[in-house]
Amino acid sequence: MKITFLFLLLAVGGSISHPPLQIEPSPRFRPVNPVKHKAPVSPLYRLNDTWIPSTYVVEIKVVLDNAPAGEVPYTARSRVQISFTVKERVNSITLHANLLTGLAFRLTNEAGVDIPLSPYVVDKEVEKHFLHIPLLSGVLEPGVTYKLHAESLASIFRDGRTNALYLSSYLTEFGDTNPEPGLVGWVRSKFTTTLKMPTYLFAFTIAEYEYVTADAGLFAKPVRVWSTPNHIRDGLGNYSVNLTAKLLSFFDTFFNTTYPMEKVDSATVTHKSSAMENWGLILYRTDLLMYSPLVSLETSKNAIASIVSHEVAHQNFGNLVTCKWWSEIWLNEGFATYLSYMGVDAVAPEFRHGEWQLNDALQPALAYDSGPDSHPLKNSGLTPAEIDSYFSTITYEKGASINRMVEAFLTKETFKKGLIRYLEAKKFLGAEQDDLFVHLQQAAVEDGRVSTFPPGTDVKTILDTWTTQAGHPLVRVSVHSVHGDVLISQERYSDTNSPNLWYVPITVVTQDSPPLPNHVPTLWLSNNQRTTTYDNFPGKWIMLNADATGFYRVLYDAELTLLIQRQLRNDPSKISPLSRTQLLDDYFNLAYKGIFRNFMFPDILHFLFLV
Ligand SMILES: [Zn+2]
């Protein structure tokens, strides 16, 4: 989910699995002799990989309302020790730092000897969060592990913001609205070293919570749900804790992975907007994790199943493999969204999420994607505000729908094989969409699927048309007036004058054809027009995009619309429920946009509603 934990930590750039930590150093602190730079991906905001962190030792002293002498209420004092190496000789260190005051630094070499530093400099453009620490003299050498010791102070937010450290309160059974006052003494909690992970997945909570553990045998490692004592004692965590364990087990089995952390905790936070997949400590808004069979609505249970499945799916797609940079955040969110439906289908099939995905993801994504706020799946975000804006319906729901389309044209088996390879190859690393495409392509070659691709294309050629341009096609289907051929063409739905084109997978169902064995396309549109002939035409209907696995809308000419309408009237069961759902959504939207104007329109809607 959204980044809610951009934190008080310092980050030296360039850990392989750090999306946010790659920036280019400012010209003042370029590496010294030899000056050798890769072309910057995003020169203004990302760290480059000159500095490579290996471990962070973090000590945080949290002061709440009862501040001892010398401390300020609602602050966190932290000490961080970052071990790092350098890729080339440099005379400075550049970090990302945000929301910190009272900064002080020391640098030591492997022998623990201090290396003198000049005063640090905060970049003038504060939004970049750059902090430069020049060496007083000399350079840092490759092959040496240095330690940067940093001290800082951060405020704890109490204004509803859920960034960094923030205070959230809850009603206890005694009706207190604030955390208990009267803190006496200090409690020190020590945590074991985590696996290599992106800093944005680091989280901890301080609360007087209790927990419930998942039933034995559901998952190999401890799975717990934490909340207020009264919630836990009332059994409100029982549903989600077992659901979490079943989903962990399902995804590990499906993707041939082993959840690598020692435990899975989930906890409620009153003021959270939705949820966050932190590795080992997933946080949820209270009503998205607590379920009461006595008072909760069935829709709440469905929402819990949906979001828990999304967050558990992130443990592989987002945590084990994360996107290298936020521009490809769809690799995290598009997959977690897509897999959420699959996970719920596996552990709570009564919610029928495989079908619900059309209404919940595909149709909202098509609508958003034809509006002014659409953007390519692979976005161009640079600034924090831009990056934040790309946590959108495109990234989540279009990403999910494109995955559904790829699964359909590759087949479930081949798609799964490619994803397993991708996770195995990129685990504990950052990935780009091209990494994904390479593994899908290899699986497609092995399974003989490439023969179903348009000539001269591969997975990347096809999917680049869907991930690097905004919008989606409108596919028009019409009957050639003279010899009955069916004419199929594409144009950009939101702008018919646009030159944008896609590799569009087309499945075809005809009046006389048996149900499709799969959704492997029988033809592709690669330019703006294709002609194909079907037997027994004219006089019989033809429909494209069976079960709406393709991310596009379809408009039939008047004659075909009439024939489809007649079929719906006589025997709607000949057209699958998912195809009927999409026909309805397409025609509503085409009418709304003014592309479809026909006297038969009320009639077709009437019959679609009836079926
Ligand atoms: Zn997410």
XYZ file of C-alpha atoms and ligand atoms in Angstrom:
612
model
C 0.000 0.000 0.000
C 1.012 3.593 0.233
C 4.276 4.674 1.713
C 3.333 5.573 5.222
C 6.638 5.037 6.858
C 9.047 7.460 5.267
C 10.958 7.586 8.413
C 13.401 9.330 10.627
C 16.089 6.955 9.516
C 19.033 7.959 7.493
C 19.712 6.067 4.414
C 22.922 5.747 2.564
C 22.174 5.277 -1.067
C 22.249 2.326 -3.263
C 21.219 -0.792 -1.402
C 20.121 -3.120 -4.112
C 16.662 -3.476 -2.750
C 16.003 0.137 -1.884
C 13.556 1.865 -4.154
C 13.786 5.301 -2.600
C 17.451 5.544 -1.938
C 19.129 6.150 -5.221
C 20.107 9.719 -5.852
C 22.752 11.456 -7.796
C 25.178 13.401 -5.621
C 25.195 17.120 -6.164
C 28.000 18.442 -8.371
C 29.892 19.746 -5.355
C 30.466 16.255 -4.077
C 31.037 14.247 -7.175
C 33.353 11.283 -6.727
C 36.992 12.253 -7.022
C 39.517 10.692 -9.290
C 38.585 8.656 -11.192
C 35.389 10.490 -12.092
C 33.278 7.791 -13.563
C 29.539 7.955 -13.529
C 26.741 5.903 -14.836
C 24.153 7.941 -16.633
C 21.811 9.037 -13.867
C 18.358 7.526 -14.060
C 16.782 10.415 -12.289
C 19.478 12.919 -11.602
C 17.639 15.142 -9.218
C 16.187 12.878 -6.569
C 17.850 9.482 -6.486
C 21.061 8.391 -4.872
C 23.394 6.666 -7.221
C 25.046 3.431 -6.140
C 28.343 4.944 -5.045
C 27.553 4.180 -1.405
C 26.413 0.647 -0.629
C 24.922 0.068 2.837
C 24.989 -3.410 4.359
C 23.599 -3.054 7.890
C 21.795 -0.554 10.024
C 21.906 -0.762 13.805
C 19.078 1.434 15.014
C 18.444 2.539 18.569
C 15.368 4.653 19.204
C 14.357 6.136 22.546
C 10.703 7.033 22.412
C 9.446 9.723 24.774
C 5.690 10.018 25.121
C 3.794 12.343 27.435
C 5.773 11.792 30.606
C 9.143 13.199 29.594
C 12.038 12.783 31.988
C 14.423 15.672 32.609
C 16.238 16.715 29.492
C 13.729 15.161 27.086
C 10.909 16.751 25.151
C 7.477 15.056 25.180
C 6.504 13.247 21.988
C 9.946 12.973 20.480
C 12.162 10.103 19.472
C 15.907 10.275 19.924
C 17.758 7.911 17.678
C 21.207 6.556 17.118
C 21.910 4.797 13.863
C 25.060 3.017 12.827
C 25.271 2.356 9.108
C 27.922 0.015 7.760
C 28.722 0.702 4.136
C 31.275 0.383 1.403
C 31.941 2.628 -1.563
C 32.078 1.650 -5.174
C 34.618 4.275 -6.120
C 36.879 6.757 -4.378
C 34.809 9.608 -2.963
C 35.453 12.521 -0.624
C 31.944 12.768 0.756
C 28.859 10.855 1.795
C 25.396 11.672 0.507
C 22.309 10.436 2.293
C 18.577 10.825 2.285
C 17.365 12.342 5.529
C 13.955 13.710 6.400
C 12.049 15.037 9.417
C 15.157 15.142 11.617
C 16.756 17.704 13.892
C 19.772 17.623 16.185
C 21.859 15.769 13.660
C 25.406 14.756 14.532
C 27.734 12.426 12.643
C 30.872 10.402 13.182
C 32.652 8.237 10.663
C 34.963 5.350 11.549
C 37.005 2.908 9.511
C 37.335 -0.848 10.029
C 39.763 -0.359 12.901
C 37.278 1.937 14.611
C 39.492 4.965 14.006
C 37.680 8.247 13.454
C 37.796 9.851 10.034
C 37.361 13.614 10.453
C 34.308 15.137 8.787
C 33.417 18.640 7.706
C 30.046 20.047 8.773
C 27.166 18.460 6.916
C 25.215 20.370 4.285
C 21.493 20.045 3.659
C 20.658 20.447 0.004
C 19.081 23.784 -0.781
C 16.194 22.053 -2.462
C 14.826 20.545 0.702
C 12.273 18.399 -1.054
C 15.121 16.232 -2.274
C 16.004 15.284 1.308
C 19.705 15.229 0.403
C 22.247 15.564 3.129
C 25.910 15.763 2.206
C 28.755 15.058 4.606
C 32.160 16.032 3.182
C 35.318 14.485 4.550
C 37.693 17.001 6.103
C 40.399 15.555 3.892
C 41.265 12.435 1.970
C 38.937 9.931 0.344
C 36.992 6.789 1.104
C 38.380 3.725 -0.637
C 36.516 0.790 -2.206
C 36.934 -2.490 -0.352
C 36.789 -0.927 3.109
C 33.715 -1.173 5.348
C 33.050 2.169 7.008
C 30.641 2.953 9.775
C 28.638 6.135 9.872
C 27.295 6.913 13.336
C 24.388 9.345 13.315
C 22.354 10.889 16.084
C 19.113 12.729 15.593
C 15.837 13.795 17.117
C 12.409 13.474 15.514
C 8.961 14.589 16.501
C 6.178 12.099 16.989
C 3.211 13.215 14.908
C -0.023 13.749 16.772
C -1.993 15.558 14.081
C -3.423 12.585 12.207
C -0.487 12.240 9.846
C 0.647 8.647 9.643
C 4.193 9.281 8.476
C 7.274 8.378 10.439
C 6.518 7.864 14.129
C 2.973 8.854 14.973
C 0.652 8.617 17.911
C -2.600 6.771 17.535
C -5.019 6.344 20.400
C -7.835 3.964 21.186
C -10.583 3.541 23.714
C -9.749 1.031 26.383
C -12.435 -0.845 28.231
C -12.200 1.830 30.919
C -12.882 4.555 28.415
C -9.465 6.245 28.406
C -8.778 8.046 25.187
C -5.040 8.419 25.638
C -2.159 6.101 26.305
C -1.619 5.443 29.972
C 0.136 8.270 31.769
C 2.581 7.692 34.598
C 5.334 5.927 32.751
C 7.885 4.932 35.335
C 11.335 3.846 34.312
C 12.197 2.604 30.870
C 11.694 -0.630 29.020
C 14.290 -1.624 26.493
C 13.185 -3.941 23.683
C 15.823 -5.600 21.536
C 15.048 -7.097 18.168
C 16.976 -9.664 16.209
C 18.624 -8.594 12.971
C 16.211 -8.562 10.069
C 16.846 -9.930 6.641
C 18.070 -7.551 3.987
C 15.102 -5.333 3.273
C 14.078 -1.922 1.963
C 13.922 0.710 4.693
C 10.330 1.599 3.818
C 9.250 -1.804 5.144
C 10.735 -1.221 8.590
C 8.136 -0.745 11.323
C 7.528 -1.099 15.012
C 4.693 -0.273 17.361
C 4.577 0.516 21.046
C 1.247 -0.424 22.562
C -0.399 -2.247 25.408
C -1.795 -4.832 23.088
C -2.640 -8.490 23.395
C -2.546 -11.062 20.661
C -4.205 -14.144 19.298
C -2.272 -16.885 17.505
C -3.399 -18.754 14.403
C -4.590 -22.320 14.822
C -1.833 -24.930 14.845
C -0.977 -26.422 11.486
C -2.160 -23.548 9.307
C 1.316 -22.106 8.769
C 4.816 -23.215 9.694
C 5.783 -20.015 11.509
C 4.033 -18.064 14.284
C 1.175 -15.930 12.953
C -0.348 -13.462 15.409
C -2.879 -10.654 15.340
C -2.425 -7.866 17.890
C -4.973 -5.376 19.108
C -6.409 -3.840 22.248
C -7.016 -6.315 25.078
C -10.796 -6.016 24.850
C -10.802 -6.680 21.090
C -8.586 -9.715 21.453
C -10.515 -11.086 24.436
C -13.760 -10.624 22.496
C -12.301 -12.785 19.739
C -12.289 -10.052 17.070
C -8.891 -11.144 15.771
C -9.820 -14.799 15.330
C -11.049 -14.543 11.760
C -8.167 -12.504 10.380
C -5.418 -14.431 12.156
C -6.446 -17.745 10.634
C -7.119 -16.073 7.301
C -3.589 -14.615 7.337
C -2.076 -18.019 8.106
C -4.061 -19.734 5.329
C -3.045 -17.065 2.816
C 0.633 -17.270 3.773
C 0.461 -20.993 3.245
C -1.393 -20.672 -0.059
C 0.996 -18.135 -1.596
C 4.110 -19.980 -0.402
C 2.812 -23.187 -1.968
C 1.672 -21.476 -5.162
C 4.923 -19.595 -5.734
C 7.239 -22.221 -4.298
C 8.592 -19.703 -1.782
C 9.357 -19.938 1.928
C 8.280 -16.931 3.949
C 11.717 -15.903 5.209
C 11.022 -13.954 8.392
C 10.679 -15.703 11.750
C 7.115 -14.584 12.432
C 4.165 -12.720 10.970
C 2.557 -10.141 13.221
C -0.422 -8.046 12.202
C -1.636 -5.165 14.333
C -4.439 -2.634 14.326
C -3.837 1.111 14.229
C -6.861 3.307 14.798
C -5.881 6.093 12.453
C -4.382 4.186 9.602
C -5.944 4.928 6.226
C -5.926 1.275 5.162
C -2.969 -1.055 5.606
C 0.796 -1.371 5.129
C 2.693 -4.553 4.400
C 5.792 -3.950 6.607
C 7.871 -7.075 6.686
C 7.018 -8.997 9.848
C 4.561 -6.392 11.140
C 1.603 -5.696 8.872
C -0.455 -2.727 10.063
C -4.178 -2.340 9.401
C -6.879 0.139 10.209
C -8.838 -1.496 13.029
C -11.994 -2.310 11.058
C -9.924 -3.964 8.321
C -8.580 -6.590 10.711
C -11.184 -6.986 13.481
C -14.258 -9.071 12.730
C -17.172 -9.945 14.970
C -19.590 -12.630 13.799
C -22.181 -10.968 16.010
C -22.069 -7.404 14.728
C -19.918 -7.155 11.592
C -21.548 -7.033 8.188
C -20.741 -9.628 5.567
C -19.291 -6.791 3.479
C -16.812 -6.104 6.293
C -15.727 -9.707 6.246
C -15.273 -9.474 2.498
C -13.212 -6.276 2.895
C -11.010 -7.942 5.527
C -10.451 -10.951 3.265
C -9.587 -8.643 0.375
C -7.074 -6.451 2.193
C -5.439 -9.240 4.184
C -4.926 -11.147 0.943
C -3.412 -8.021 -0.651
C -0.985 -7.491 2.235
C 0.000 -11.148 2.407
C 0.577 -11.171 -1.369
C 2.977 -8.252 -0.810
C 5.214 -10.525 1.262
C 6.446 -11.888 -2.067
C 5.615 -9.028 -4.432
C 6.952 -5.956 -2.653
C 8.915 -7.405 0.257
C 10.857 -10.396 -1.066
C 11.173 -8.692 -4.462
C 10.634 -4.969 -4.519
C 10.613 -2.469 -7.343
C 13.932 -0.762 -7.934
C 12.324 2.624 -8.120
C 8.839 4.021 -7.542
C 8.313 4.490 -11.286
C 7.606 0.760 -11.425
C 5.602 0.515 -8.219
C 2.991 -1.395 -10.236
C 5.302 -4.398 -9.821
C 4.377 -4.239 -6.128
C 0.827 -2.908 -6.162
C -0.487 -4.323 -9.437
C 0.596 -7.777 -8.327
C -0.647 -7.499 -4.734
C -4.008 -6.324 -6.063
C -4.200 -9.042 -8.703
C -3.101 -11.801 -6.318
C -5.498 -10.628 -3.653
C -8.419 -11.956 -5.725
C -6.626 -15.235 -6.330
C -5.818 -15.623 -2.635
C -9.386 -14.994 -1.506
C -10.655 -17.419 -4.132
C -8.357 -20.053 -2.636
C -9.154 -19.567 1.057
C -12.631 -17.979 1.045
C -14.214 -19.021 -2.272
C -17.666 -17.985 -1.075
C -16.749 -14.378 -1.902
C -16.161 -15.258 -5.595
C -13.309 -12.789 -5.979
C -12.247 -14.178 -9.339
C -15.490 -12.818 -10.760
C -15.659 -9.773 -8.515
C -12.346 -8.641 -9.970
C -14.210 -7.392 -13.033
C -16.365 -5.001 -11.024
C -13.746 -4.184 -8.440
C -10.658 -3.706 -10.616
C -11.159 -3.977 -14.388
C -14.119 -1.649 -14.762
C -12.880 1.097 -12.392
C -9.493 0.905 -14.109
C -10.992 1.269 -17.597
C -12.965 4.295 -16.371
C -9.980 5.963 -14.678
C -7.725 5.150 -17.624
C -9.925 7.113 -20.012
C -9.932 10.220 -17.823
C -7.540 13.150 -17.526
C -5.620 11.697 -14.555
C -4.518 8.572 -16.336
C -0.823 7.834 -16.691
C 1.316 4.961 -17.975
C 1.744 2.031 -15.591
C 5.464 2.713 -15.693
C 5.281 6.245 -14.387
C 7.663 9.179 -14.501
C 7.543 10.163 -10.831
C 10.565 12.013 -9.478
C 9.534 14.230 -6.589
C 7.973 12.833 -3.405
C 4.662 14.502 -4.324
C 4.705 13.038 -7.839
C 5.555 9.605 -6.535
C 2.728 9.815 -4.030
C 0.313 10.744 -6.820
C 1.132 7.550 -8.689
C -0.385 5.359 -5.978
C -3.447 5.435 -8.188
C -6.190 3.311 -9.708
C -3.814 2.787 -12.634
C -1.014 1.390 -10.481
C -3.324 -0.842 -8.458
C -6.352 -1.798 -10.527
C -5.025 -1.397 -14.059
C -1.855 -3.158 -12.959
C -3.993 -6.007 -11.641
C -6.051 -6.106 -14.852
C -2.979 -6.177 -17.084
C -1.695 -9.107 -15.020
C -5.018 -10.861 -15.533
C -4.705 -10.284 -19.281
C -1.152 -11.642 -19.362
C -2.194 -14.703 -17.398
C -4.949 -15.284 -19.957
C -2.797 -14.996 -23.071
C 0.118 -16.967 -21.622
C -2.143 -19.490 -19.805
C -2.211 -19.862 -16.025
C 0.552 -22.487 -15.992
C 3.043 -20.458 -18.018
C 2.313 -17.231 -16.153
C 2.836 -19.008 -12.838
C 6.085 -20.565 -14.055
C 7.400 -17.159 -15.126
C 6.471 -15.563 -11.794
C 8.131 -18.341 -9.800
C 11.330 -17.796 -11.805
C 11.115 -14.023 -11.343
C 10.749 -14.333 -7.547
C 13.601 -16.817 -7.358
C 15.928 -14.693 -9.483
C 15.186 -11.347 -7.845
C 14.624 -12.273 -4.190
C 16.141 -9.775 -1.763
C 16.790 -7.530 -4.741
C 15.149 -4.679 -6.565
C 13.439 -5.450 -9.864
C 12.372 -3.632 -12.992
C 9.535 -4.616 -15.266
C 12.032 -5.851 -17.840
C 13.214 -8.427 -15.286
C 9.671 -9.694 -15.043
C 9.312 -9.776 -18.830
C 12.523 -11.794 -19.243
C 11.222 -14.546 -16.964
C 7.763 -14.572 -18.511
C 9.380 -14.805 -21.938
C 11.582 -17.736 -20.903
C 8.540 -19.571 -19.553
C 6.635 -18.781 -22.757
C 9.449 -20.168 -24.901
C 9.704 -23.353 -22.830
C 5.977 -23.937 -22.916
C 5.662 -23.238 -26.629
C 3.489 -20.169 -26.093
C 5.456 -17.827 -28.303
C 3.865 -19.415 -31.358
C 0.640 -17.730 -30.245
C 2.279 -14.264 -30.151
C 2.146 -11.855 -33.086
C 5.022 -12.600 -35.485
C 8.316 -11.025 -34.464
C 7.230 -10.120 -30.945
C 8.032 -11.277 -27.437
C 6.550 -10.615 -24.004
C 8.386 -7.302 -23.719
C 7.295 -6.011 -27.126
C 3.698 -6.844 -26.317
C 3.664 -5.567 -22.741
C 5.584 -2.368 -23.402
C 2.550 -1.198 -25.359
C 0.439 -1.706 -22.215
C 2.859 -0.370 -19.598
C 4.505 2.623 -21.260
C 1.479 4.408 -22.684
C -1.629 5.603 -20.914
C -5.080 4.596 -22.061
C -6.388 1.454 -23.722
C -7.991 0.469 -27.009
C -11.527 0.554 -28.218
C -11.933 -2.420 -30.535
C -14.593 -2.010 -33.213
C -16.190 -5.034 -34.812
C -18.257 -4.768 -37.951
C -19.539 -6.930 -40.772
C -18.278 -6.136 -44.216
C -21.343 -5.349 -46.246
C -20.362 -7.240 -49.388
C -18.849 -10.593 -48.498
C -19.652 -10.938 -44.830
C -16.088 -10.707 -43.513
C -15.713 -9.410 -39.993
C -13.662 -6.244 -39.730
C -11.816 -5.632 -36.475
C -9.951 -2.424 -35.723
C -8.452 -0.601 -32.742
C -8.160 3.008 -31.709
C -7.449 4.741 -28.420
C -10.700 4.741 -26.490
C -10.242 8.137 -24.873
C -8.943 9.825 -28.038
C -9.833 8.273 -31.350
C -7.351 10.547 -33.139
C -4.439 9.350 -31.063
C -1.668 7.425 -32.852
C -1.367 5.032 -29.877
C -1.752 1.373 -30.722
C -1.450 -1.804 -28.686
C -0.790 -5.487 -29.227
C -4.344 -6.535 -28.489
C -5.044 -10.210 -27.743
C -8.360 -11.246 -29.271
C -10.389 -14.276 -28.307
C -13.467 -14.976 -30.379
C -16.725 -16.650 -29.479
C -19.292 -17.261 -32.205
C -22.869 -18.375 -32.187
C -21.888 -21.913 -33.159
C -18.567 -22.295 -31.335
C -18.226 -24.458 -28.240
C -17.089 -22.822 -24.976
C -13.444 -21.736 -25.075
C -10.990 -24.157 -23.465
C -8.778 -21.228 -22.421
C -8.243 -17.558 -23.213
C -5.273 -17.911 -25.533
C -5.903 -15.407 -28.335
C -6.730 -16.658 -31.776
C -5.638 -13.402 -33.320
C -3.894 -10.158 -32.357
C -4.318 -6.600 -33.422
C -0.954 -5.044 -33.908
C -1.976 -2.237 -36.183
C -5.220 -0.438 -36.549
C -7.077 -2.884 -38.706
C -7.500 -6.597 -39.110
C -9.932 -8.508 -41.234
C -10.970 -12.008 -40.532
C -13.631 -14.337 -41.857
C -15.899 -16.636 -39.938
C -17.993 -19.403 -41.382
C -21.735 -19.133 -41.492
C -21.661 -15.409 -41.686
C -23.751 -13.295 -42.136
C -26.677 -13.799 -39.822
C -24.862 -15.135 -36.798
C -23.338 -13.237 -33.934
C -19.701 -13.054 -32.976
C -18.225 -11.733 -29.715
C -14.657 -10.755 -28.826
C -12.744 -10.727 -25.570
C -14.406 -13.689 -23.884
C -14.781 -13.170 -20.129
C -13.183 -9.743 -20.552
C -9.670 -10.986 -19.989
C -8.337 -8.259 -22.319
C -7.997 -4.691 -21.057
C -10.116 -2.957 -23.681
C -13.651 -2.133 -24.674
C -15.514 -3.619 -27.648
C -18.110 -1.935 -29.838
C -20.112 -4.021 -32.320
C -21.851 -2.542 -35.300
C -25.637 -2.251 -35.368
C -26.166 -5.618 -37.048
C -23.980 -7.538 -34.585
C -25.468 -5.681 -31.641
C -28.897 -6.789 -32.816
C -27.793 -10.406 -33.170
C -26.208 -10.408 -29.707
C -29.334 -8.834 -28.312
C -31.436 -11.560 -29.909
C -29.236 -14.224 -28.337
C -29.600 -12.621 -24.930
C -33.340 -12.612 -25.342
C -33.573 -16.232 -26.482
C -30.938 -17.922 -24.371
C -28.537 -15.727 -22.380
C -26.673 -18.733 -21.023
C -24.859 -19.012 -24.392
C -22.873 -15.911 -23.388
C -20.815 -16.244 -20.214
C -21.742 -14.135 -17.158
C -18.385 -12.309 -17.254
C -18.827 -11.481 -20.948
C -22.334 -10.194 -20.261
C -21.038 -8.075 -17.375
C -18.444 -6.471 -19.612
C -20.907 -5.969 -22.475
C -23.060 -3.990 -20.078
C -20.155 -1.910 -18.798
C -18.839 -1.271 -22.310
C -22.197 -0.172 -23.699
C -22.979 2.073 -20.731
C -19.632 3.795 -21.133
C -19.813 3.982 -24.912
C -23.267 5.546 -24.660
C -22.080 7.952 -21.965
C -19.194 9.008 -24.157
C -21.494 9.407 -27.141
C -19.659 6.799 -29.208
C -22.631 4.446 -29.211
C -25.903 6.006 -30.321
C -28.585 3.594 -31.266
C -32.296 3.272 -30.922
C -31.771 -0.283 -29.676
C -29.753 0.858 -26.723
C -32.509 0.848 -24.091
C -33.561 -2.528 -25.366
C -30.147 -4.147 -25.018
C -29.720 -2.758 -21.539
C -33.137 -4.062 -20.641
C -32.206 -7.554 -21.666
C -28.804 -7.394 -20.087
C -30.392 -6.444 -16.779
C -32.821 -9.296 -17.061
C -30.062 -11.804 -17.533
Zn -0.317 -2.632 -1.569
